[in-house]
Coordinates of C-alpha atoms in Angstrom, one line a residue:
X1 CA 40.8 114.0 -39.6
X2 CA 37.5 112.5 -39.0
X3 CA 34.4 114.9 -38.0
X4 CA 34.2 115.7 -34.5
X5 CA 30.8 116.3 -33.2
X6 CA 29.6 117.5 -29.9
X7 CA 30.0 114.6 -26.8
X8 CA 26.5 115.5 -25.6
X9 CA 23.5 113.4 -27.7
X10 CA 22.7 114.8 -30.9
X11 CA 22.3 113.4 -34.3
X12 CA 24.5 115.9 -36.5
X13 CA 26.3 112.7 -37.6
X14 CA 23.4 111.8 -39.7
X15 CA 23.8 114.7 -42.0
X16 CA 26.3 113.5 -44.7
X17 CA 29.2 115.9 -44.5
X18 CA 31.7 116.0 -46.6
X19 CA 35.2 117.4 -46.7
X20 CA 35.3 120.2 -48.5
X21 CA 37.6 119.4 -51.5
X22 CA 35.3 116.5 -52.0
X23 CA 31.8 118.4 -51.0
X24 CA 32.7 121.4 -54.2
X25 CA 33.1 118.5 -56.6
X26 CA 30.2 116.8 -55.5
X27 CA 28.1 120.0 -55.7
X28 CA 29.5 120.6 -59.0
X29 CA 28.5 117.2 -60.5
X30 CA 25.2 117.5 -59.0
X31 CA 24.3 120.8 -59.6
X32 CA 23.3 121.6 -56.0
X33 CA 24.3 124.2 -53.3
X34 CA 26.7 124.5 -51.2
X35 CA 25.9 124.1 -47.5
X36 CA 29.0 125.2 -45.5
X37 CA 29.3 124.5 -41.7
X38 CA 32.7 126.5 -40.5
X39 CA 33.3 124.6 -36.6
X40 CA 35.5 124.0 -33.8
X41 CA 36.2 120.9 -31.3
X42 CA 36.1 123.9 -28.5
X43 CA 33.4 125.7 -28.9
X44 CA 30.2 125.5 -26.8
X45 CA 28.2 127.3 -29.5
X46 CA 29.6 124.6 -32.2
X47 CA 28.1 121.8 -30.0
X48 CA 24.7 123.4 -29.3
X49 CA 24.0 123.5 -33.2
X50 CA 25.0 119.6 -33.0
X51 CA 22.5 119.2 -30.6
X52 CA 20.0 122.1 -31.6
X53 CA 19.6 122.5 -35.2
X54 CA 21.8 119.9 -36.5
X55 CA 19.2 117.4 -35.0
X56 CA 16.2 118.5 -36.3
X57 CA 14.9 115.9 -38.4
X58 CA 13.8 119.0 -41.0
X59 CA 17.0 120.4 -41.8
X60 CA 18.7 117.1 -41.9
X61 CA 16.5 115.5 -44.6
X62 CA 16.6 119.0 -46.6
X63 CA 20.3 119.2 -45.9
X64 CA 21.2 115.5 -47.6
X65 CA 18.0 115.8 -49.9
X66 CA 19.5 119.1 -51.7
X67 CA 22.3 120.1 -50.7
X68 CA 26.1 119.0 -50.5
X69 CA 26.6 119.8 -46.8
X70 CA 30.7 120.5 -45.8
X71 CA 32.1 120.2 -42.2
X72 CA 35.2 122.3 -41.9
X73 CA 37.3 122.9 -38.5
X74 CA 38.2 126.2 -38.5
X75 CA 41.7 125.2 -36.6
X76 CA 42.6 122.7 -39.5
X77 CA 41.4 125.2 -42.4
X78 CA 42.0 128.8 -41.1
X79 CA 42.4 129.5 -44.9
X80 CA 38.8 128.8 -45.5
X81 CA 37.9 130.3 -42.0
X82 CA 39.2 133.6 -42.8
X83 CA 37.4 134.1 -46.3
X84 CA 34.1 132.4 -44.9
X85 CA 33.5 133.7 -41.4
X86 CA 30.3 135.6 -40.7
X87 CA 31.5 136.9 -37.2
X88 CA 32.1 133.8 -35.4
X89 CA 31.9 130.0 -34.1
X90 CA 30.0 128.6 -35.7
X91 CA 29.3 129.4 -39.0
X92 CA 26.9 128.5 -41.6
X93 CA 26.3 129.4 -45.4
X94 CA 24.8 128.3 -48.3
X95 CA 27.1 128.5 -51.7
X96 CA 27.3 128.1 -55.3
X97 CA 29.2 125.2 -56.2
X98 CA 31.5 127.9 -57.4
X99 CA 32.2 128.7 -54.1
X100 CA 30.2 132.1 -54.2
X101 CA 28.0 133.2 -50.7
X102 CA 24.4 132.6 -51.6
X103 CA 22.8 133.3 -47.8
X104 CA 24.7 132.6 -44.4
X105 CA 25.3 133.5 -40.4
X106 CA 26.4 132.4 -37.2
X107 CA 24.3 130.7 -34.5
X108 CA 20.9 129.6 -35.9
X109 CA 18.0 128.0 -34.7
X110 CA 16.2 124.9 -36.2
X111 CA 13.2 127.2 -37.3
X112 CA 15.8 129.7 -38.5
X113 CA 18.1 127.4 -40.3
X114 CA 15.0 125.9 -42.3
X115 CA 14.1 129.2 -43.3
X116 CA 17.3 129.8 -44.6
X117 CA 17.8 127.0 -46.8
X118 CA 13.7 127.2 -48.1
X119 CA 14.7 130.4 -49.1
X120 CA 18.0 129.2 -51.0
X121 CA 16.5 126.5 -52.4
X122 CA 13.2 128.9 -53.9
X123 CA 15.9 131.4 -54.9
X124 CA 18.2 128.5 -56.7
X125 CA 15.4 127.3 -58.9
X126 CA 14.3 130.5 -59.5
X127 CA 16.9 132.9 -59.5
X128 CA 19.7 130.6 -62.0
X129 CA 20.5 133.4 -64.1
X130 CA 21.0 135.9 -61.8
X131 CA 23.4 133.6 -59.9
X132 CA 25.5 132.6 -63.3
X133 CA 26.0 136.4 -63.7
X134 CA 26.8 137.4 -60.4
X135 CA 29.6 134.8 -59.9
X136 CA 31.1 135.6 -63.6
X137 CA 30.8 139.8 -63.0
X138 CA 32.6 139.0 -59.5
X139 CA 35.1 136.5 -60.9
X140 CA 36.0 139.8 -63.2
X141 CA 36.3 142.3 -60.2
X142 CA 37.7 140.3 -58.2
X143 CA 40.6 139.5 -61.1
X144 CA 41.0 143.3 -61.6
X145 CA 40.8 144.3 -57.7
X146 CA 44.2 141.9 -57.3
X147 CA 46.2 143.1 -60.3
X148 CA 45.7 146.6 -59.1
X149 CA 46.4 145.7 -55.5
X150 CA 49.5 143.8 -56.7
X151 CA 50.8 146.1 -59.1
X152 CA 48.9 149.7 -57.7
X153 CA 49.3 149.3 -53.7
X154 CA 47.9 152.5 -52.2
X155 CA 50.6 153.4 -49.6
X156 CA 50.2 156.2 -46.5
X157 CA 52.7 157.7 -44.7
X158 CA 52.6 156.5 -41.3
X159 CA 53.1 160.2 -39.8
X160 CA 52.6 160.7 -35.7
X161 CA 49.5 162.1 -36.6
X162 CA 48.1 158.9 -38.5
X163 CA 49.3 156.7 -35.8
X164 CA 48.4 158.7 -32.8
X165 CA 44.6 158.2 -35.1
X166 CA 45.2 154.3 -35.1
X167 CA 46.3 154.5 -30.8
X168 CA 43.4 156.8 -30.3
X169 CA 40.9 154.4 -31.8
X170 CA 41.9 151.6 -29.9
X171 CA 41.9 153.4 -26.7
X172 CA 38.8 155.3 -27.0
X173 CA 36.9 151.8 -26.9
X174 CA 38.2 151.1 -22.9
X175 CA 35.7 150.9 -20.2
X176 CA 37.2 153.0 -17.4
X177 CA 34.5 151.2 -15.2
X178 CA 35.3 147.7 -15.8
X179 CA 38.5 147.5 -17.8
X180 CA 38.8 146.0 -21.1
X181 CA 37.4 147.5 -24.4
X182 CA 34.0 147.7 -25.5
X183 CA 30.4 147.8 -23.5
X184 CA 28.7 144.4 -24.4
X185 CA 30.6 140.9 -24.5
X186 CA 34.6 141.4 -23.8
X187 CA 37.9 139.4 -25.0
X188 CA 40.8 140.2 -23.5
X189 CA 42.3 142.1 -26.6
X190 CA 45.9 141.2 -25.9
X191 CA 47.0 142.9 -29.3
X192 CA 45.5 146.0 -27.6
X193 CA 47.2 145.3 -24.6
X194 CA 50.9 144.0 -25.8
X195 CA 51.0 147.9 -28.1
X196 CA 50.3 149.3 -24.6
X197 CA 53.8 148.4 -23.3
X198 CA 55.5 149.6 -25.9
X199 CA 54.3 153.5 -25.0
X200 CA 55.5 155.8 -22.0
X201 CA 52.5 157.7 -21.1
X202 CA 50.6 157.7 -18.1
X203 CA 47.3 156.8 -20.3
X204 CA 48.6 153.9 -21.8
X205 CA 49.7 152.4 -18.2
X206 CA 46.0 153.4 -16.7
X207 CA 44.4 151.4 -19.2
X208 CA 47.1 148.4 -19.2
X209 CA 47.2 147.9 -15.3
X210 CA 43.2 148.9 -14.9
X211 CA 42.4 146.0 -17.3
X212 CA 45.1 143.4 -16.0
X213 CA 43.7 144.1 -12.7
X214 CA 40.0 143.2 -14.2
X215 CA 41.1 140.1 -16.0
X216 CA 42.8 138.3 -12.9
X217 CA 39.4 139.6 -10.0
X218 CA 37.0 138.4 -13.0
X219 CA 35.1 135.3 -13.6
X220 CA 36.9 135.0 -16.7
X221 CA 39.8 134.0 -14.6
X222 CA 39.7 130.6 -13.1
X223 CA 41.6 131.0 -10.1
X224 CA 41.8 127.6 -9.4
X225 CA 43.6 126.4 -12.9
X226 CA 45.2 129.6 -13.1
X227 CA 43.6 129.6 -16.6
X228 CA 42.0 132.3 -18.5
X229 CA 38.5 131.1 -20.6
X230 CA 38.4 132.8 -23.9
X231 CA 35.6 135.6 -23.4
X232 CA 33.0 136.8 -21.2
X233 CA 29.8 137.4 -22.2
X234 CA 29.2 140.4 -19.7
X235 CA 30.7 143.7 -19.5
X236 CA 31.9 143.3 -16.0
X237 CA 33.7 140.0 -17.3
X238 CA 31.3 137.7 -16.2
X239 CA 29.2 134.9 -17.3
X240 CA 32.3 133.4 -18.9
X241 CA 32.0 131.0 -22.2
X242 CA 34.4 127.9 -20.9
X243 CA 36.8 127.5 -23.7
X244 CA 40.2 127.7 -22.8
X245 CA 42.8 128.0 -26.0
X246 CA 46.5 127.4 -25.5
X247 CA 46.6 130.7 -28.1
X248 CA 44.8 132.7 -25.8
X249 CA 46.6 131.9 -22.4
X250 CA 49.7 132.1 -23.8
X251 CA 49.4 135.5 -25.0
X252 CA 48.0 136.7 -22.1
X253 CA 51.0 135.3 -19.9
X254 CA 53.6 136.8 -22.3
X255 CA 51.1 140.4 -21.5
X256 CA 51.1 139.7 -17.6
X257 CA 54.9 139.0 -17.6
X258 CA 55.8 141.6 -19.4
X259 CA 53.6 144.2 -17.3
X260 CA 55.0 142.8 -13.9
X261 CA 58.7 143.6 -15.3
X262 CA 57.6 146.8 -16.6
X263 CA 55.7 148.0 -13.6
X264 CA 57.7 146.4 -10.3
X265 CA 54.4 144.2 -9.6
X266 CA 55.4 140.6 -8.6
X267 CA 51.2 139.8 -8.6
X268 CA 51.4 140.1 -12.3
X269 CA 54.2 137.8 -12.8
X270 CA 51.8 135.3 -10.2
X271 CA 49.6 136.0 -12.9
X272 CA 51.4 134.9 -16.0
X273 CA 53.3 131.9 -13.9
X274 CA 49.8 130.2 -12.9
X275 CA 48.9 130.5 -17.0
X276 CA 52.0 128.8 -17.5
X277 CA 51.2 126.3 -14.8
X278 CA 47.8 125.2 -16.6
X279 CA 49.1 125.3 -20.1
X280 CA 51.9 122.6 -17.9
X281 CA 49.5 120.6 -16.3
X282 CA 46.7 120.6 -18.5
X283 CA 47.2 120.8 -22.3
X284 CA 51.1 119.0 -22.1
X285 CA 51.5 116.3 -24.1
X286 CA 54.6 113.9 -23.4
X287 CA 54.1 112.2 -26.4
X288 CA 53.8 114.9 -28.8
X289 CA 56.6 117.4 -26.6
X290 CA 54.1 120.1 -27.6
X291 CA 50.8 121.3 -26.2
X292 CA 46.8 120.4 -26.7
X293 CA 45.7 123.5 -28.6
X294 CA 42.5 124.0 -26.3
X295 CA 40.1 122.2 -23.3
X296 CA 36.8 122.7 -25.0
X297 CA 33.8 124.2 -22.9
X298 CA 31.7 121.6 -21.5
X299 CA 28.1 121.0 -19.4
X300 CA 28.6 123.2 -16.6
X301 CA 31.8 125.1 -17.2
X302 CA 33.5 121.7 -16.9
X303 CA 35.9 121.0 -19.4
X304 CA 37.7 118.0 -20.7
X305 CA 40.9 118.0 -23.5
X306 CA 40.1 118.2 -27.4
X307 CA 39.6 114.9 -29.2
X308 CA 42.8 113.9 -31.2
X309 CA 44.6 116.7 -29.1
X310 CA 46.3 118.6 -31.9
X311 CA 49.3 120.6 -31.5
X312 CA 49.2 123.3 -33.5
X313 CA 52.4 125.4 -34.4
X314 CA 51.5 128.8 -34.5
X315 CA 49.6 128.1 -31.0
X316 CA 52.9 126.6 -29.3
X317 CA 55.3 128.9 -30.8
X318 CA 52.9 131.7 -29.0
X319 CA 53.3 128.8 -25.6
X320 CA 57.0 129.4 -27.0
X321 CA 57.1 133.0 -25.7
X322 CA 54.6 132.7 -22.6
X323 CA 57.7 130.1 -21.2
X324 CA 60.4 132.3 -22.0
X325 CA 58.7 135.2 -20.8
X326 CA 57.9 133.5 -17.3
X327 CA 61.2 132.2 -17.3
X328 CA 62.8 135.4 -17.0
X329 CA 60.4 136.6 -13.8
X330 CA 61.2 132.9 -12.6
X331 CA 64.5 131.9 -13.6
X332 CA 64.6 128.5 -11.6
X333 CA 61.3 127.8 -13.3
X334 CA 62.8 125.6 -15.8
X335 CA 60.4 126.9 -18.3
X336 CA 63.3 127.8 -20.4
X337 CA 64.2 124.3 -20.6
X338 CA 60.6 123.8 -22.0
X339 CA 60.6 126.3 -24.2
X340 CA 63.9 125.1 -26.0
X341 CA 62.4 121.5 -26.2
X342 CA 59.1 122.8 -28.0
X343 CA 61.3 125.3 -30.0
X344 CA 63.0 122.4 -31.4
X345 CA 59.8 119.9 -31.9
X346 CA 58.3 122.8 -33.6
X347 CA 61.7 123.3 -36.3
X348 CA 61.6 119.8 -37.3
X349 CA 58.2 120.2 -38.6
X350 CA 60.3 122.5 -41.8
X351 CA 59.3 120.8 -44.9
X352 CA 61.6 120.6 -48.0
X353 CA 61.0 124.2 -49.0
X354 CA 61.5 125.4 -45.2
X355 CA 58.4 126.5 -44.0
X356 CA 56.7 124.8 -40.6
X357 CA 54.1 122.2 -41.0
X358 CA 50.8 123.2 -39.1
X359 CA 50.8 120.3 -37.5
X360 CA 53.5 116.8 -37.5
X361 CA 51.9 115.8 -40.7
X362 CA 50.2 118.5 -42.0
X363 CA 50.6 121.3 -44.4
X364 CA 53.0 123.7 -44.3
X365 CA 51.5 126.6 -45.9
X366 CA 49.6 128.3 -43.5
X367 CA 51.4 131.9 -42.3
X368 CA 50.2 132.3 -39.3
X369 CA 52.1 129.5 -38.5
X370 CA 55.7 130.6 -39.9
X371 CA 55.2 133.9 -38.5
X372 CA 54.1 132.3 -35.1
X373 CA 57.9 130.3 -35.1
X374 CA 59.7 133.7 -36.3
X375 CA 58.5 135.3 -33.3
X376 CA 59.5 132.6 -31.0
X377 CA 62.8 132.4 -32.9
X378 CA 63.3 136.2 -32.2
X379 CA 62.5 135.8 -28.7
X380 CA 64.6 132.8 -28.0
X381 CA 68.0 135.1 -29.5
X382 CA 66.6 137.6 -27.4
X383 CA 67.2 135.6 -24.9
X384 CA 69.9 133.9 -25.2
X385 CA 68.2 130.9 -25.4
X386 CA 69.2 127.9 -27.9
X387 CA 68.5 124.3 -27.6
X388 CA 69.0 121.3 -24.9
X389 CA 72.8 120.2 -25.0
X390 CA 73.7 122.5 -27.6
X391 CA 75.8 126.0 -27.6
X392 CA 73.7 128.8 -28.3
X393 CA 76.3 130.5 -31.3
X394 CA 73.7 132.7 -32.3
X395 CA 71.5 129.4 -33.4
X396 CA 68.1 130.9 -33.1
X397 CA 69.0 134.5 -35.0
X398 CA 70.5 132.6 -38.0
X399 CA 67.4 130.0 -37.9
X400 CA 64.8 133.1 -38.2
X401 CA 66.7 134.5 -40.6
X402 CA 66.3 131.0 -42.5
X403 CA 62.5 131.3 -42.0
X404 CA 62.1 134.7 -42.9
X405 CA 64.0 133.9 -46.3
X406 CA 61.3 130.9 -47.0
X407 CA 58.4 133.2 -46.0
X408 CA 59.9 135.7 -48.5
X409 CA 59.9 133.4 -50.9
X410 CA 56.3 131.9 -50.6
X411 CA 54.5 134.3 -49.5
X412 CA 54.7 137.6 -50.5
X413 CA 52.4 138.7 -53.0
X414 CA 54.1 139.6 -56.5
X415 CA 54.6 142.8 -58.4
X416 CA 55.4 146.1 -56.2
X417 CA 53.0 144.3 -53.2
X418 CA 55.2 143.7 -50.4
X419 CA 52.6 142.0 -48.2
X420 CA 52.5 138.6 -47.2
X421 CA 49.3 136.4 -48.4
X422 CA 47.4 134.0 -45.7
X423 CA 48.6 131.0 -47.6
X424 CA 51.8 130.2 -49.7
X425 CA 52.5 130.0 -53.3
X426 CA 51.6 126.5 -54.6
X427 CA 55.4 126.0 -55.9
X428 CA 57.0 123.0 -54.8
X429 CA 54.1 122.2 -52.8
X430 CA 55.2 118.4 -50.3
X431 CA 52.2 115.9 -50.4
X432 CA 51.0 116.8 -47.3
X433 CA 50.5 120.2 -48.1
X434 CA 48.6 119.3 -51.5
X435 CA 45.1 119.2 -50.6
X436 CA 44.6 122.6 -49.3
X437 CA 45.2 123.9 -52.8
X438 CA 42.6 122.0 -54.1
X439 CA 38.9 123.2 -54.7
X440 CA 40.3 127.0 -54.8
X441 CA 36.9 128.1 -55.7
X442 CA 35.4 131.4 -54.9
X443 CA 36.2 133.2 -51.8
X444 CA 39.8 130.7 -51.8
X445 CA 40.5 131.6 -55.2
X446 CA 41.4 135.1 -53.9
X447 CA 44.7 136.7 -52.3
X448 CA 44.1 137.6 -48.7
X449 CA 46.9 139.9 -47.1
X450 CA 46.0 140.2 -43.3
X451 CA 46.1 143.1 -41.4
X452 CA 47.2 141.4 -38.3
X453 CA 49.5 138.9 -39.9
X454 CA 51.2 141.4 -41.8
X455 CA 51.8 144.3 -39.1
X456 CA 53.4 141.3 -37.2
X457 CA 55.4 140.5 -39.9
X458 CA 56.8 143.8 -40.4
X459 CA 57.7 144.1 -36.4
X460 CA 59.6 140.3 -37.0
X461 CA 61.1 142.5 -40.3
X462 CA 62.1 145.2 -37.9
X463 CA 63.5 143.2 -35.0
X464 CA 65.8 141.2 -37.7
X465 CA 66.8 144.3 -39.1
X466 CA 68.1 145.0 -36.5
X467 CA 69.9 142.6 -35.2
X468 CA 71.6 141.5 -38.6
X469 CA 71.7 145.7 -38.9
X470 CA 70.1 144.9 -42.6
X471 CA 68.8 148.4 -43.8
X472 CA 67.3 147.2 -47.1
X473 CA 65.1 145.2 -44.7
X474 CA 64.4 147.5 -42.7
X475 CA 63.3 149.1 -45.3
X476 CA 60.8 146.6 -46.4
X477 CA 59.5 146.5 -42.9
X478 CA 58.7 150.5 -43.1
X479 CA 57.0 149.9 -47.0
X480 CA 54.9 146.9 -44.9
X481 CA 53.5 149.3 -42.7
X482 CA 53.0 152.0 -45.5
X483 CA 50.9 149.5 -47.7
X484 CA 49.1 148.3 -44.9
X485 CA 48.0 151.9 -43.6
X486 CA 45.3 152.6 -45.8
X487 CA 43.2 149.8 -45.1
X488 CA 44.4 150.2 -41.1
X489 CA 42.3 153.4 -41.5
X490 CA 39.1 151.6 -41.9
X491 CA 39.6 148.5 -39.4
X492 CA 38.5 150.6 -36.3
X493 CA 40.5 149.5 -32.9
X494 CA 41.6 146.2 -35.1
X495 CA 43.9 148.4 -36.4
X496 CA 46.1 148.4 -32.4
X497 CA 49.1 146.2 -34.2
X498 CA 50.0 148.7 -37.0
X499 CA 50.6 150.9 -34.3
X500 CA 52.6 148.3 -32.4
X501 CA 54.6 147.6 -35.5
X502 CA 55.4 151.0 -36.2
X503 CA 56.9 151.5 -32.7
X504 CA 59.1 148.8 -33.1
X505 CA 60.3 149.4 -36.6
X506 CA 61.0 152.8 -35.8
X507 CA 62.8 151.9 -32.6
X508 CA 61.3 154.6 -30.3
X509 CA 59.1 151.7 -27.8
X510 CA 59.8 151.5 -24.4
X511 CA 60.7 147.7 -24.6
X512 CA 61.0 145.3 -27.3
X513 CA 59.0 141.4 -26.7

């Protein structure tokens, strides 16, 4: 995919970016550092480095003069987004050509930036030695960190106490003054939110409906579009940041929907069924029969759709559930019939060893993704659901019990792990998928097992379980959640889908998605 810079004047073009398979050879050959650039087509922060520091004729000429600088899009590589991030969009860091973080952060200046790599530079003629040892005593830990993690998983029992610990964190972050969680820039927090309507008390439904209420009278809420933008940079959700992500929307329709059901309030459902209407008129794509992934933010608040339009699969399987979910408040909607139609676009991305391509002709190792598609498969048995022209016979149970067999199979994590790595097993790998187990250096050359990939892996576990009534996989779903618990305790309101997982393995939430 070529590099996509901001559409405003700049001159990041001129530095000579690489991909990153070919920028960790290139380092390696010539004995330079790293420069890593993690971006996104969407975001307004990515663009102003274009235009800020990526056109300032200092760090330009240092960048090509000695360093290897790689461009990565976040969206097409959330492998190397996950191990890499510094706290956001953008991202930049300076490497060893082994792949190990020398300096890095998020937004920077010119002045800032060429600080940054004067200092990396000084420190990487200087400092050689220190460098070779670190990366070969890390290489070491690292090794022995995974083999105990693999064959040694600390479990915790997830008593009521534990989890009423996990619930309390997240709730003890909401603003009762202006809904949401947190005092200082908000996101709408919909894995907070969707664990909310799985409990019965009276707390749980002040804090949903106070922070529903907040999202739709905020400027974060375009009322006109009916769209959501993807944070506010004020407590009081103002001074919105314009990015609008199919993800995001989506998620927040399947929340509003499910509240307005839950609650008897039809201005909920308005809610979700305007989200619905955007994602409709604004990120379809005939062509494709899948949605634009995001409208990236734009002079003015003005936004216009993504270059190359990609359709993501773990973002329309989420679009998946938001059309189901609307369907149900609307049921002459016809969003059902759209749903089935992407459901079906989205299966005949399965490669050979039955996991979903990313994207038509991408790789198929990414979990987000197969999880993304389990859920939707779930949801679309759930109900009832099953393809254009075809009988439903139980076709979307027996296809997610298909996909949970291949994700089984690729992704979980050997020896007496049960968790689920970020990226598959390289074992019968299909062409397409081939490059993104190249340059496994550093940071890549490490198992990741996601805390919010694998508590929604367990609740997909649990819901199968249930309906195949499987009890040795139910049982896997409770030894998840068990694993994961440990490392829960330290992840602070992060932590919300454990919680949400456990209710639904353990069958005691008020309703299942």
């Amino acid at each position: 995919m070529p590099f996509q810079f901001s559409r405003r004047p700049n001159r990041a073009a001129e530095i000579a970016w690489r991909e990153w398979s070919e920028a960790v050879a290139q380092a390696t050959a010539d004995d330079r550092p790293l420069f890593l650039c993690l971006t996104t087509t969407w975001c307004q922060w990515c663009h102003a480095l274009d235009e800020g520091a990526f056109s300032d004729d200092i760090v330009i000429s240092t960048l090509n003069r000695s360093f290897t600088p790689a461009r990565v899009d976040v969206d097409e590589r959330p492998d190397i987004a996950l191990r890499y991030s510094l706290g956001g969009w953008p991202t930049v860091a300076c490497l060893t050509p082994e792949g190990e973080t020398i300096a890095g952060g998020t937004f920077l200046t010119g002045a800032e930036l060429v600080d940054m790599l004067d200092n990396v530079q000084g420190a990487w003629i200087s400092q050689r030695d220190e460098f070779a040892a670190e990366v070969t005593e890390l290489r070491m830990a690292t090794a022995a960190l995974l083999h105990s993690l693999r064959e040694q998983p600390a479990v915790r029992a997830l008593t009521p106490e534990f989890l009423a610990f996990v619930t309390e964190t997240a709730l003890s972050a909401f603003d009762a003054e202006y809904g949401g969680f947190g005092r200082a820039a908000k996101f709408p927090r919909t894995d907070i939110l969707e664990t909310l309507l799985l409990m019965e008390d009276a707390r749980a439904r002040t804090v949903l409906e106070r922070t529903l209420d907040a999202l739709t009278a905020g400027e974060i809420h375009d009322r006109i579009s009916g769209s959501f933008y993807r944070y506010a940079a004020e407590r009081d959700w103002s001074a919105p940041h314009t990015e609008r992500l199919l993800t995001d929307n989506a998620a927040l329709a399947i929340v509003f929907a499910q509240a307005s059901r839950r609650f008897a309030r039809p201005d909920l459902a308005a809610t979700a069924a305007g989200i619905v209407d955007f994602m409709n008129s604004a990120l379809w794509i005939p062509t494709e029969g899948a949605f634009a992934h995001a409208l990236a933010a734009g002079d003015g608040g003005d936004c216009g759709p993504t270059g190359g339009c990609p359709t993501y699969t773990d973002a329309n399987a989420t679009a998946i559930r938001a059309l189901v979910w609307v369907e149900t408040a609307f049921p002459e909607s016809g969003h059902g019939t759209r749903a089935e139609e992407v459901a079906g676009r989205l299966w005949s991305r399965r490669s050979d060893r039955g996991l979903l391509a990313r994207t038509p002709n991408g790789p198929d190792c990414y979990l987000n993704d197969q999880l993304a598609m389990l859920e939707a498969a779930l949801q679309l048995n759930d109900t009832g659901l099953g393809e254009p022209g075809k009988t439903h016979n139980d076709l979307w149970l027996n296809r997610a019990e298909e996909l949970w067999g291949a994700i089984d199979s690729y992704f979980t994590v050997s020896g007496k792990s049960v968790l689920l790595a970020d990226v598959a097993a390289p074992v019968n790998v299909p062409p397409d998928s081939e490059p993104v187990y190249e340059a496994r250096v550093g940071r890549l050359a490490r198992t990741e097992t996601p805390l919010p990939e694998n508590t929604r892996a367990a609740a997909c576990a649990a819901l199968l379980a249930r309906a195949r009534r499987d009890e040795e996989l139910a049982g896997r779903a409770r030894l998840m959640l068990e694993q994961l618990a440990p490392s829960a305790a330290n992840m602070g309101n992060y932590s919300i889908g454990l919680a949400r997982a456990a209710l639904i393995a353990s069958g005691t939430a008020n309703a299942l998605p």
